[in-house]
mmCIF file of C-alpha atoms in Angstrom:
data_model
loop_
_atom_site.group_PDB
_atom_site.id
_atom_site.type_symbol
_atom_site.label_atom_id
_atom_site.label_comp_id
_atom_site.label_asym_id
_atom_site.label_seq_id
_atom_site.Cartn_x
_atom_site.Cartn_y
_atom_site.Cartn_z
ATOM 1 C CA MET A 1 -9.138 25.122 -18.237
ATOM 2 C CA GLU A 2 -6.605 25.419 -15.390
ATOM 3 C CA LEU A 3 -3.390 23.469 -15.818
ATOM 4 C CA ARG A 4 -2.354 21.700 -12.642
ATOM 5 C CA LYS A 5 1.282 22.395 -11.750
ATOM 6 C CA GLU A 6 1.718 21.664 -8.055
ATOM 7 C CA LEU A 7 1.521 18.311 -6.294
ATOM 8 C CA PRO A 8 -2.027 18.230 -4.920
ATOM 9 C CA GLU A 9 -2.043 18.035 -1.134
ATOM 10 C CA VAL A 10 -4.530 15.192 -1.365
ATOM 11 C CA PHE A 11 -1.724 12.810 -2.408
ATOM 12 C CA GLU A 12 0.787 13.682 0.312
ATOM 13 C CA GLU A 13 -0.550 11.294 2.972
ATOM 14 C CA PHE A 14 -0.296 8.321 0.626
ATOM 15 C CA ALA A 15 3.117 9.346 -0.705
ATOM 16 C CA GLU A 16 4.419 9.258 2.873
ATOM 17 C CA ALA A 17 2.487 6.105 3.812
ATOM 18 C CA ARG A 18 5.411 3.674 3.545
ATOM 19 C CA LYS A 19 7.684 5.886 5.649
ATOM 20 C CA ASN A 20 4.958 6.431 8.236
ATOM 21 C CA SER A 21 4.202 2.717 8.397
ATOM 22 C CA PHE A 22 7.834 2.080 9.361
ATOM 23 C CA LEU A 23 7.128 4.156 12.472
ATOM 24 C CA ALA A 24 3.770 2.473 13.110
ATOM 25 C CA ILE A 25 4.923 -1.124 12.826
ATOM 26 C CA LYS A 26 6.834 -1.134 16.141
ATOM 27 C CA LYS A 27 3.805 0.251 17.969
ATOM 28 C CA ILE A 28 1.699 -2.532 16.474
ATOM 29 C CA LYS A 29 4.313 -5.107 17.492
ATOM 30 C CA ASP A 30 4.544 -3.716 21.032
ATOM 31 C CA ALA A 31 0.750 -3.909 21.332
ATOM 32 C CA GLY A 32 0.947 -7.668 20.739
ATOM 33 C CA THR A 33 -0.644 -7.669 17.283
ATOM 34 C CA PRO A 34 0.642 -10.518 15.059
ATOM 35 C CA ILE A 35 2.510 -9.270 11.980
ATOM 36 C CA VAL A 36 2.450 -11.294 8.768
ATOM 37 C CA GLY A 37 4.744 -10.263 5.907
ATOM 38 C CA VAL A 38 3.694 -11.129 2.347
ATOM 39 C CA PHE A 39 5.305 -10.818 -1.074
ATOM 40 C CA CYS A 40 2.627 -11.103 -3.700
ATOM 41 C CA THR A 41 -0.885 -10.058 -4.709
ATOM 42 C CA TYR A 42 -1.744 -13.746 -5.188
ATOM 43 C CA LEU A 43 -1.780 -14.230 -1.400
ATOM 44 C CA PRO A 44 -5.196 -13.300 0.103
ATOM 45 C CA ARG A 45 -4.598 -10.856 2.945
ATOM 46 C CA GLU A 46 -8.153 -11.566 4.061
ATOM 47 C CA ILE A 47 -7.134 -14.791 5.808
ATOM 48 C CA ALA A 48 -4.447 -13.211 7.988
ATOM 49 C CA ASN A 49 -6.583 -10.118 8.590
ATOM 50 C CA ALA A 50 -9.370 -12.411 9.805
ATOM 51 C CA MET A 51 -7.286 -13.346 12.845
ATOM 52 C CA GLY A 52 -6.511 -9.696 13.604
ATOM 53 C CA ALA A 53 -3.009 -9.691 12.149
ATOM 54 C CA ALA A 54 -1.385 -6.687 10.523
ATOM 55 C CA VAL A 55 -0.341 -7.659 6.992
ATOM 56 C CA VAL A 56 2.659 -5.871 5.454
ATOM 57 C CA GLY A 57 4.179 -6.053 1.972
ATOM 58 C CA LEU A 58 7.788 -7.231 1.786
ATOM 59 C CA CYS A 59 8.799 -6.798 -1.859
ATOM 60 C CA SER A 60 11.622 -4.276 -1.818
ATOM 61 C CA VAL A 61 12.198 -1.823 -4.654
ATOM 62 C CA SER A 62 15.580 -0.272 -3.878
ATOM 63 C CA ASP A 63 19.143 -1.205 -4.798
ATOM 64 C CA GLU A 64 20.425 -0.259 -1.331
ATOM 65 C CA THR A 65 20.901 -3.828 -0.052
ATOM 66 C CA ILE A 66 21.561 -5.617 -3.337
ATOM 67 C CA PRO A 67 25.373 -5.762 -2.727
ATOM 68 C CA ASP A 68 24.643 -7.537 0.581
ATOM 69 C CA ALA A 69 22.246 -9.930 -1.149
ATOM 70 C CA GLU A 70 24.814 -10.744 -3.830
ATOM 71 C CA LYS A 71 27.062 -12.242 -1.162
ATOM 72 C CA ASP A 72 24.606 -15.166 -1.218
ATOM 73 C CA LEU A 73 22.616 -14.743 -4.446
ATOM 74 C CA PRO A 74 23.833 -14.626 -8.077
ATOM 75 C CA ARG A 75 24.295 -11.184 -9.632
ATOM 76 C CA ASN A 76 22.185 -12.068 -12.694
ATOM 77 C CA LEU A 77 19.034 -12.526 -10.610
ATOM 78 C CA CYS A 78 15.899 -10.369 -10.603
ATOM 79 C CA PRO A 79 16.530 -7.128 -8.639
ATOM 80 C CA LEU A 80 13.239 -7.480 -6.760
ATOM 81 C CA ILE A 81 14.349 -10.835 -5.335
ATOM 82 C CA LYS A 82 17.825 -9.570 -4.463
ATOM 83 C CA SER A 83 16.520 -6.385 -2.883
ATOM 84 C CA SER A 84 13.927 -8.251 -0.804
ATOM 85 C CA TYR A 85 16.462 -10.793 0.429
ATOM 86 C CA GLY A 86 19.026 -8.074 1.124
ATOM 87 C CA PHE A 87 16.662 -6.067 3.316
ATOM 88 C CA ALA A 88 15.769 -9.198 5.275
ATOM 89 C CA ARG A 89 19.402 -10.265 5.625
ATOM 90 C CA THR A 90 20.593 -6.873 6.844
ATOM 91 C CA ASP A 91 17.611 -6.078 9.109
ATOM 92 C CA LYS A 92 17.345 -2.706 7.370
ATOM 93 C CA CYS A 93 13.599 -3.138 6.741
ATOM 94 C CA PRO A 94 11.330 -2.891 9.829
ATOM 95 C CA PHE A 95 8.667 -4.944 8.013
ATOM 96 C CA PHE A 96 11.000 -7.929 7.737
ATOM 97 C CA TYR A 97 12.441 -7.373 11.203
ATOM 98 C CA PHE A 98 9.090 -7.306 13.004
ATOM 99 C CA SER A 99 7.257 -9.952 10.921
ATOM 100 C CA ASP A 100 6.298 -12.960 13.010
ATOM 101 C CA LEU A 101 5.756 -14.976 9.829
ATOM 102 C CA VAL A 102 6.934 -14.386 6.265
ATOM 103 C CA VAL A 103 4.655 -15.885 3.609
ATOM 104 C CA GLY A 104 6.018 -16.610 0.153
ATOM 105 C CA GLU A 105 4.354 -18.008 -2.957
ATOM 106 C CA THR A 106 5.810 -19.991 -5.836
ATOM 107 C CA THR A 107 5.421 -17.417 -8.597
ATOM 108 C CA CYS A 108 8.932 -17.891 -9.979
ATOM 109 C CA ASP A 109 11.962 -20.143 -9.577
ATOM 110 C CA GLY A 110 14.156 -17.355 -8.216
ATOM 111 C CA LYS A 111 11.733 -16.591 -5.405
ATOM 112 C CA LYS A 112 11.302 -20.267 -4.537
ATOM 113 C CA LYS A 113 15.029 -20.747 -3.970
ATOM 114 C CA MET A 114 15.315 -17.409 -2.148
ATOM 115 C CA TYR A 115 12.624 -18.524 0.328
ATOM 116 C CA GLU A 116 14.725 -21.581 1.182
ATOM 117 C CA MET A 117 17.610 -19.296 2.137
ATOM 118 C CA LEU A 118 15.318 -16.840 3.923
ATOM 119 C CA ALA A 119 13.954 -19.697 6.064
ATOM 120 C CA GLU A 120 17.407 -20.132 7.604
ATOM 121 C CA PHE A 121 16.921 -16.963 9.661
ATOM 122 C CA LYS A 122 13.186 -16.098 9.447
ATOM 123 C CA SER A 123 9.977 -18.016 10.072
ATOM 124 C CA VAL A 124 8.749 -18.735 6.518
ATOM 125 C CA HIS A 125 5.690 -20.465 5.072
ATOM 126 C CA VAL A 126 5.471 -21.022 1.313
ATOM 127 C CA VAL A 127 2.100 -21.277 -0.443
ATOM 128 C CA GLN A 128 2.254 -23.531 -3.504
ATOM 129 C CA LEU A 129 0.745 -21.711 -6.478
ATOM 130 C CA PRO A 130 -0.644 -23.614 -9.509
ATOM 131 C CA ASN A 131 0.710 -22.385 -12.842
ATOM 132 C CA SER A 132 -2.575 -22.611 -14.751
ATOM 133 C CA GLN A 133 -6.057 -21.163 -14.250
ATOM 134 C CA THR A 134 -8.075 -24.371 -14.527
ATOM 135 C CA GLU A 135 -10.633 -26.104 -12.314
ATOM 136 C CA ASP A 136 -7.883 -28.384 -11.023
ATOM 137 C CA GLY A 137 -5.773 -25.307 -10.337
ATOM 138 C CA TYR A 138 -8.552 -23.575 -8.407
ATOM 139 C CA GLU A 139 -9.087 -26.674 -6.265
ATOM 140 C CA LEU A 140 -5.372 -27.053 -5.587
ATOM 141 C CA TYR A 141 -5.101 -23.410 -4.541
ATOM 142 C CA ARG A 142 -8.211 -23.706 -2.359
ATOM 143 C CA LYS A 143 -6.468 -26.510 -0.439
ATOM 144 C CA GLU A 144 -3.302 -24.405 -0.152
ATOM 145 C CA LEU A 145 -5.297 -21.507 1.318
ATOM 146 C CA ILE A 146 -6.856 -23.822 3.895
ATOM 147 C CA ARG A 147 -3.365 -25.104 4.736
ATOM 148 C CA PHE A 148 -2.200 -21.482 5.103
ATOM 149 C CA LYS A 149 -5.101 -20.813 7.477
ATOM 150 C CA GLU A 150 -4.153 -23.865 9.538
ATOM 151 C CA VAL A 151 -0.505 -22.743 9.711
ATOM 152 C CA LEU A 152 -1.640 -19.376 11.072
ATOM 153 C CA GLU A 153 -3.916 -21.049 13.614
ATOM 154 C CA GLU A 154 -1.146 -23.324 14.865
ATOM 155 C CA LYS A 155 1.568 -20.666 15.004
ATOM 156 C CA PHE A 156 -0.528 -17.971 16.672
ATOM 157 C CA GLU A 157 -2.774 -20.311 18.687
ATOM 158 C CA ILE A 158 -5.965 -18.752 17.396
ATOM 159 C CA LYS A 159 -9.083 -19.937 15.581
ATOM 160 C CA ILE A 160 -9.886 -18.326 12.221
ATOM 161 C CA THR A 161 -13.580 -18.643 11.393
ATOM 162 C CA GLU A 162 -15.149 -18.530 7.958
ATOM 163 C CA GLU A 163 -17.393 -15.731 9.239
ATOM 164 C CA ALA A 164 -14.337 -13.628 10.048
ATOM 165 C CA ILE A 165 -12.863 -14.328 6.598
ATOM 166 C CA ALA A 166 -16.179 -13.385 4.926
ATOM 167 C CA LYS A 167 -16.133 -10.072 6.821
ATOM 168 C CA GLU A 168 -12.601 -9.344 5.599
ATOM 169 C CA ILE A 169 -13.576 -10.281 2.027
ATOM 170 C CA LYS A 170 -16.309 -7.662 2.117
ATOM 171 C CA LYS A 171 -13.910 -5.049 3.498
ATOM 172 C CA ARG A 172 -11.217 -5.821 0.917
ATOM 173 C CA ASN A 173 -13.783 -5.718 -1.910
ATOM 174 C CA GLY A 174 -14.711 -2.206 -0.794
ATOM 175 C CA ILE A 175 -11.050 -1.144 -0.805
ATOM 176 C CA ASN A 176 -10.560 -2.612 -4.288
ATOM 177 C CA ARG A 177 -13.669 -0.834 -5.588
ATOM 178 C CA ALA A 178 -12.289 2.433 -4.221
ATOM 179 C CA LEU A 179 -8.869 1.832 -5.840
ATOM 180 C CA THR A 180 -10.525 1.004 -9.155
ATOM 181 C CA ARG A 181 -12.675 4.145 -9.017
ATOM 182 C CA LEU A 182 -9.588 6.255 -8.214
ATOM 183 C CA GLN A 183 -7.625 4.895 -11.165
ATOM 184 C CA TYR A 184 -10.544 5.297 -13.541
ATOM 185 C CA THR A 185 -10.484 9.065 -12.988
ATOM 186 C CA MET A 186 -7.572 8.888 -15.453
ATOM 187 C CA ALA A 187 -9.918 7.637 -18.186
ATOM 188 C CA GLN A 188 -10.972 11.265 -18.618
ATOM 189 C CA ASP A 189 -9.288 13.246 -21.383
ATOM 190 C CA PRO A 190 -7.399 15.407 -20.606
ATOM 191 C CA ALA A 191 -6.235 13.556 -17.511
ATOM 192 C CA PRO A 192 -7.033 15.257 -14.204
ATOM 193 C CA VAL A 193 -3.633 14.623 -12.546
ATOM 194 C CA MET A 194 -0.275 13.043 -13.287
ATOM 195 C CA GLY A 195 -0.014 9.280 -13.307
ATOM 196 C CA LEU A 196 2.841 9.300 -10.779
ATOM 197 C CA ASP A 197 0.467 10.814 -8.206
ATOM 198 C CA ILE A 198 -2.056 8.049 -8.821
ATOM 199 C CA ILE A 199 0.420 5.162 -8.602
ATOM 200 C CA ASN A 200 2.014 6.567 -5.449
ATOM 201 C CA THR A 201 -1.450 6.739 -3.899
ATOM 202 C CA VAL A 202 -2.331 3.172 -4.925
ATOM 203 C CA TYR A 203 1.081 1.879 -3.824
ATOM 204 C CA GLY A 204 0.883 3.790 -0.560
ATOM 205 C CA SER A 205 -2.544 2.373 0.228
ATOM 206 C CA GLY A 206 -0.895 -1.027 0.680
ATOM 207 C CA PHE A 207 1.006 0.346 3.670
ATOM 208 C CA GLN A 208 -2.009 1.767 5.501
ATOM 209 C CA MET A 209 -2.232 -0.271 8.693
ATOM 210 C CA ASN A 210 -5.825 0.717 9.475
ATOM 211 C CA THR A 211 -7.876 -0.955 6.745
ATOM 212 C CA ASP A 212 -11.169 -0.203 8.513
ATOM 213 C CA THR A 213 -11.276 3.334 7.105
ATOM 214 C CA LEU A 214 -9.138 2.820 3.997
ATOM 215 C CA GLU A 215 -12.052 2.629 1.540
ATOM 216 C CA GLU A 216 -13.424 5.963 2.771
ATOM 217 C CA THR A 217 -9.964 7.572 2.695
ATOM 218 C CA ILE A 218 -9.379 6.557 -0.934
ATOM 219 C CA ASP A 219 -12.887 7.648 -1.931
ATOM 220 C CA ALA A 220 -12.199 11.073 -0.399
ATOM 221 C CA VAL A 221 -9.158 11.422 -2.668
ATOM 222 C CA THR A 222 -11.245 10.481 -5.709
ATOM 223 C CA ASP A 223 -14.047 12.859 -4.705
ATOM 224 C CA LYS A 224 -11.557 15.743 -4.543
ATOM 225 C CA ILE A 225 -10.033 14.888 -7.934
ATOM 226 C CA GLU A 226 -13.471 14.692 -9.560
ATOM 227 C CA LYS A 227 -14.645 17.947 -7.954
ATOM 228 C CA GLU A 228 -11.560 19.846 -9.131
ATOM 229 C CA TYR A 229 -11.838 18.295 -12.592
ATOM 230 C CA GLN A 230 -15.399 19.577 -12.883
ATOM 231 C CA GLU A 231 -14.051 23.004 -11.916
ATOM 232 C CA GLY A 232 -11.720 22.823 -14.909
ATOM 233 C CA LYS A 233 -8.475 21.734 -13.288
ATOM 234 C CA ASN A 234 -6.441 19.206 -15.280
ATOM 235 C CA ILE A 235 -2.943 18.657 -16.706
ATOM 236 C CA GLY A 236 -3.806 19.528 -20.309
ATOM 237 C CA LYS A 237 -3.652 17.359 -23.430
ATOM 238 C CA ARG A 238 -0.779 14.884 -23.399
ATOM 239 C CA PRO A 239 -0.080 11.544 -25.113
ATOM 240 C CA ARG A 240 -1.814 8.872 -23.031
ATOM 241 C CA ILE A 241 0.418 5.952 -22.003
ATOM 242 C CA LEU A 242 -0.434 2.590 -20.434
ATOM 243 C CA VAL A 243 2.362 0.900 -18.471
ATOM 244 C CA THR A 244 2.414 -2.883 -18.176
ATOM 245 C CA GLY A 245 5.005 -5.497 -17.213
ATOM 246 C CA SER A 246 6.953 -6.559 -14.124
ATOM 247 C CA PRO A 247 5.999 -5.465 -10.605
ATOM 248 C CA SER A 248 7.093 -1.854 -10.328
ATOM 249 C CA GLY A 249 7.459 0.745 -7.628
ATOM 250 C CA GLY A 250 10.196 2.684 -5.885
ATOM 251 C CA ALA A 251 13.299 2.876 -8.067
ATOM 252 C CA ALA A 252 11.445 1.459 -11.100
ATOM 253 C CA LEU A 253 9.269 4.596 -11.091
ATOM 254 C CA LYS A 254 12.145 6.286 -12.935
ATOM 255 C CA VAL A 255 10.436 5.059 -16.127
ATOM 256 C CA ILE A 256 7.154 6.741 -15.138
ATOM 257 C CA ARG A 257 9.002 9.965 -14.359
ATOM 258 C CA ALA A 258 10.780 9.855 -17.716
ATOM 259 C CA ILE A 259 7.454 9.482 -19.545
ATOM 260 C CA GLU A 260 5.810 12.349 -17.709
ATOM 261 C CA GLU A 261 8.812 14.687 -17.667
ATOM 262 C CA ASN A 262 8.943 14.388 -21.455
ATOM 263 C CA GLY A 263 5.348 15.384 -22.127
ATOM 264 C CA GLY A 264 3.350 12.164 -21.721
ATOM 265 C CA VAL A 265 0.997 11.037 -18.974
ATOM 266 C CA VAL A 266 0.644 7.504 -17.641
ATOM 267 C CA VAL A 267 -3.137 7.098 -17.502
ATOM 268 C CA CYS A 268 -3.166 3.408 -16.576
ATOM 269 C CA PHE A 269 -0.972 0.909 -14.741
ATOM 270 C CA GLU A 270 -1.866 -2.653 -15.706
ATOM 271 C CA ASN A 271 0.757 -4.311 -13.496
ATOM 272 C CA CYS A 272 0.251 -5.665 -9.976
ATOM 273 C CA THR A 273 0.708 -2.271 -8.315
ATOM 274 C CA GLY A 274 -2.163 -1.025 -10.478
ATOM 275 C CA MET A 275 -5.261 -2.593 -12.011
ATOM 276 C CA LYS A 276 -4.204 -6.252 -12.238
ATOM 277 C CA PRO A 277 -5.244 -7.473 -8.734
ATOM 278 C CA LEU A 278 -8.439 -5.446 -8.207
ATOM 279 C CA ALA A 279 -11.174 -7.883 -9.245
ATOM 280 C CA GLU A 280 -13.583 -8.611 -6.394
ATOM 281 C CA VAL A 281 -14.125 -11.836 -4.478
ATOM 282 C CA ASP A 282 -17.608 -13.349 -4.923
ATOM 283 C CA GLU A 283 -19.323 -12.546 -1.621
ATOM 284 C CA GLU A 284 -22.252 -14.838 -2.498
ATOM 285 C CA ASN A 285 -20.081 -17.947 -2.724
ATOM 286 C CA PRO A 286 -20.747 -19.908 0.506
ATOM 287 C CA ASP A 287 -17.270 -21.481 0.323
ATOM 288 C CA VAL A 288 -14.926 -18.621 1.256
ATOM 289 C CA TYR A 289 -11.816 -20.606 0.283
ATOM 290 C CA ASP A 290 -13.193 -21.391 -3.169
ATOM 291 C CA ALA A 291 -14.183 -17.737 -3.589
ATOM 292 C CA LEU A 292 -10.702 -16.551 -2.610
ATOM 293 C CA SER A 293 -9.028 -19.148 -4.819
ATOM 294 C CA ARG A 294 -11.029 -18.133 -7.887
ATOM 295 C CA LYS A 295 -10.437 -14.433 -7.427
ATOM 296 C CA TYR A 296 -6.743 -14.513 -6.648
ATOM 297 C CA LEU A 297 -5.753 -17.256 -9.073
ATOM 298 C CA SER A 298 -7.474 -15.317 -11.879
ATOM 299 C CA ILE A 299 -4.810 -12.569 -11.669
ATOM 300 C CA GLY A 300 -3.041 -12.366 -15.028
ATOM 301 C CA CYS A 301 0.580 -12.717 -13.946
ATOM 302 C CA SER A 302 3.176 -13.987 -16.416
ATOM 303 C CA CYS A 303 3.819 -16.975 -14.137
ATOM 304 C CA MET A 304 0.523 -18.393 -15.463
ATOM 305 C CA SER A 305 0.552 -20.534 -18.602
ATOM 306 C CA PRO A 306 -1.305 -19.735 -20.710
ATOM 307 C CA ASN A 307 -1.848 -16.177 -19.500
ATOM 308 C CA LYS A 308 -5.033 -15.198 -21.312
ATOM 309 C CA ALA A 309 -6.241 -13.083 -18.386
ATOM 310 C CA ARG A 310 -3.437 -10.547 -18.860
ATOM 311 C CA MET A 311 -4.137 -10.080 -22.547
ATOM 312 C CA GLU A 312 -7.874 -9.729 -21.959
ATOM 313 C CA LEU A 313 -7.330 -7.115 -19.255
ATOM 314 C CA LEU A 314 -4.802 -5.214 -21.383
ATOM 315 C CA GLU A 315 -7.217 -5.013 -24.311
ATOM 316 C CA LYS A 316 -10.001 -3.747 -22.040
ATOM 317 C CA LEU A 317 -7.806 -1.126 -20.375
ATOM 318 C CA ILE A 318 -6.417 0.167 -23.673
ATOM 319 C CA LYS A 319 -9.997 0.837 -24.781
ATOM 320 C CA ASP A 320 -11.295 2.162 -21.446
ATOM 321 C CA PHE A 321 -8.439 4.636 -20.947
ATOM 322 C CA LYS A 322 -8.239 5.758 -24.622
ATOM 323 C CA VAL A 323 -4.544 4.821 -24.684
ATOM 324 C CA ASP A 324 -2.208 6.252 -27.355
ATOM 325 C CA ALA A 325 0.737 3.898 -26.672
ATOM 326 C CA VAL A 326 1.959 1.120 -24.352
ATOM 327 C CA VAL A 327 5.257 0.918 -22.459
ATOM 328 C CA ASP A 328 6.240 -2.560 -21.235
ATOM 329 C CA LEU A 329 8.477 -2.231 -18.149
ATOM 330 C CA VAL A 330 10.509 -5.400 -17.559
ATOM 331 C CA LEU A 331 12.928 -5.972 -14.696
ATOM 332 C CA GLN A 332 16.251 -7.545 -15.669
ATOM 333 C CA ALA A 333 16.195 -11.348 -15.327
ATOM 334 C CA CYS A 334 12.387 -11.365 -14.972
ATOM 335 C CA HIS A 335 12.204 -14.119 -17.568
ATOM 336 C CA THR A 336 8.458 -14.782 -17.742
ATOM 337 C CA TYR A 337 7.568 -11.123 -18.296
ATOM 338 C CA ASN A 338 10.437 -10.786 -20.763
ATOM 339 C CA VAL A 339 9.146 -13.736 -22.804
ATOM 340 C CA GLU A 340 5.617 -12.288 -22.789
ATOM 341 C CA THR A 341 6.759 -9.034 -24.407
ATOM 342 C CA ALA A 342 6.353 -10.754 -27.788
ATOM 343 C CA MET A 343 2.726 -11.592 -26.987
ATOM 344 C CA VAL A 344 1.973 -8.113 -25.648
ATOM 345 C CA LYS A 345 3.566 -6.523 -28.720
ATOM 346 C CA LYS A 346 1.375 -8.667 -30.982
ATOM 347 C CA LEU A 347 -1.753 -7.563 -29.111
ATOM 348 C CA VAL A 348 -0.849 -3.870 -28.913
ATOM 349 C CA LYS A 349 0.677 -3.274 -32.362
ATOM 350 C CA ASP A 350 -1.008 -5.855 -34.569
ATOM 351 C CA LYS A 351 -4.486 -6.069 -33.031
ATOM 352 C CA MET A 352 -4.942 -2.663 -31.372
ATOM 353 C CA GLY A 353 -2.838 -0.707 -33.871
ATOM 354 C CA ILE A 354 -1.008 1.552 -31.408
ATOM 355 C CA PRO A 355 2.714 2.105 -30.691
ATOM 356 C CA TYR A 356 4.552 -0.140 -28.242
ATOM 357 C CA THR A 357 8.007 -0.224 -26.683
ATOM 358 C CA VAL A 358 9.870 -2.271 -24.055
ATOM 359 C CA VAL A 359 12.115 -0.857 -21.323
ATOM 360 C CA GLU A 360 14.312 -3.363 -19.499
ATOM 361 C CA THR A 361 15.778 -1.961 -16.281
ATOM 362 C CA ASP A 362 16.784 -2.617 -12.672
ATOM 363 C CA TYR A 363 16.712 -0.611 -9.437
ATOM 364 C CA SER A 364 19.898 1.378 -10.045
ATOM 365 C CA GLN A 365 19.919 4.951 -11.325
ATOM 366 C CA ALA A 366 22.690 4.232 -13.851
ATOM 367 C CA ASP A 367 20.314 4.142 -16.828
ATOM 368 C CA VAL A 368 18.186 7.197 -15.943
ATOM 369 C CA GLY A 369 19.728 9.313 -18.715
ATOM 370 C CA GLN A 370 19.257 6.573 -21.305
ATOM 371 C CA ILE A 371 15.633 6.039 -20.263
ATOM 372 C CA GLN A 372 14.979 9.786 -20.407
ATOM 373 C CA THR A 373 16.352 9.907 -23.973
ATOM 374 C CA ARG A 374 14.335 6.858 -25.073
ATOM 375 C CA MET A 375 11.058 8.090 -23.572
ATOM 376 C CA ALA A 376 11.579 11.580 -25.028
ATOM 377 C CA ALA A 377 11.963 10.069 -28.504
ATOM 378 C CA PHE A 378 8.973 7.769 -27.983
ATOM 379 C CA ILE A 379 6.703 10.611 -26.810
ATOM 380 C CA GLU A 380 7.938 12.822 -29.660
ATOM 381 C CA MET A 381 6.945 10.106 -32.144
ATOM 382 C CA LEU A 382 3.414 10.131 -30.721
#
């Protein structure tokens, strides 16, 4: 067995993807390509991609612009909302600056009100999201997706065909299969690499502008990991942690670092930067809008009530990845995820019989020492 110590070169391209995409976005804009900014995994990128638009993620994960945001927004608001608004307000994010249309979705009350303020200085369209995964909900969301398509057609003076959407569905399914395969390399014990490398790769893939070759690029990463694992390269035996909870990335990765710097390894990310949004769209469904509605609305976000899909996915992932413990990462003032901690704890501790803890944090670095101490004690207990 060879213990892996260095950052594998295979991850470097994805780790730099967000920075590189800042440089690429102006070239795309100058070439006349429409740019659509989105916030959430509930919004099907396939529809905007079908008209040839570049789709960029807008959720910001830094505290840099939060003081600017707090000039308009309350301090006791979710840091993701404040950060996103702050970057738009200050023009410090090229994605916001160059977006021809910003698309929001009604996942939480804070976001809904923020979109109203954002619309004062950006072109904004809000997709109304049902709060339950029922047949009525699927039909409502199907109509919203058609309305979204019509908004794009009117704004950009272009026709979006169902054939073009079906082509993008197939492409996105391939990308999601590749991302799933990559993350499932961590089901091996001992784990082949550190979890931070995997999540940076998955997160970075969302900023790759050329989606035509993205599936092959991700598969190449997975092929290399599997080849080196067969040659005996891995990180050695460590307690295996699953991370669930609020959307995480950027500054929130301090929790992942604390887990792994204190002897654990994050083998699975259930949240929306990980496994949560990777189910495939039914390519056999002749109604592309119904197919998209059913796939995307099935995502187990805490804004859904009831949220059975999250609990079912968590139970499956705990088994598949041979998890030793679960860490629930909750952003401050993210009320729906905070309320669900009681339900997750019941599943993890009472039903699955494994340790569980909650970490509530924001995007500042003020609590890094406290988180390090807590995660060290938690890993030691395991």
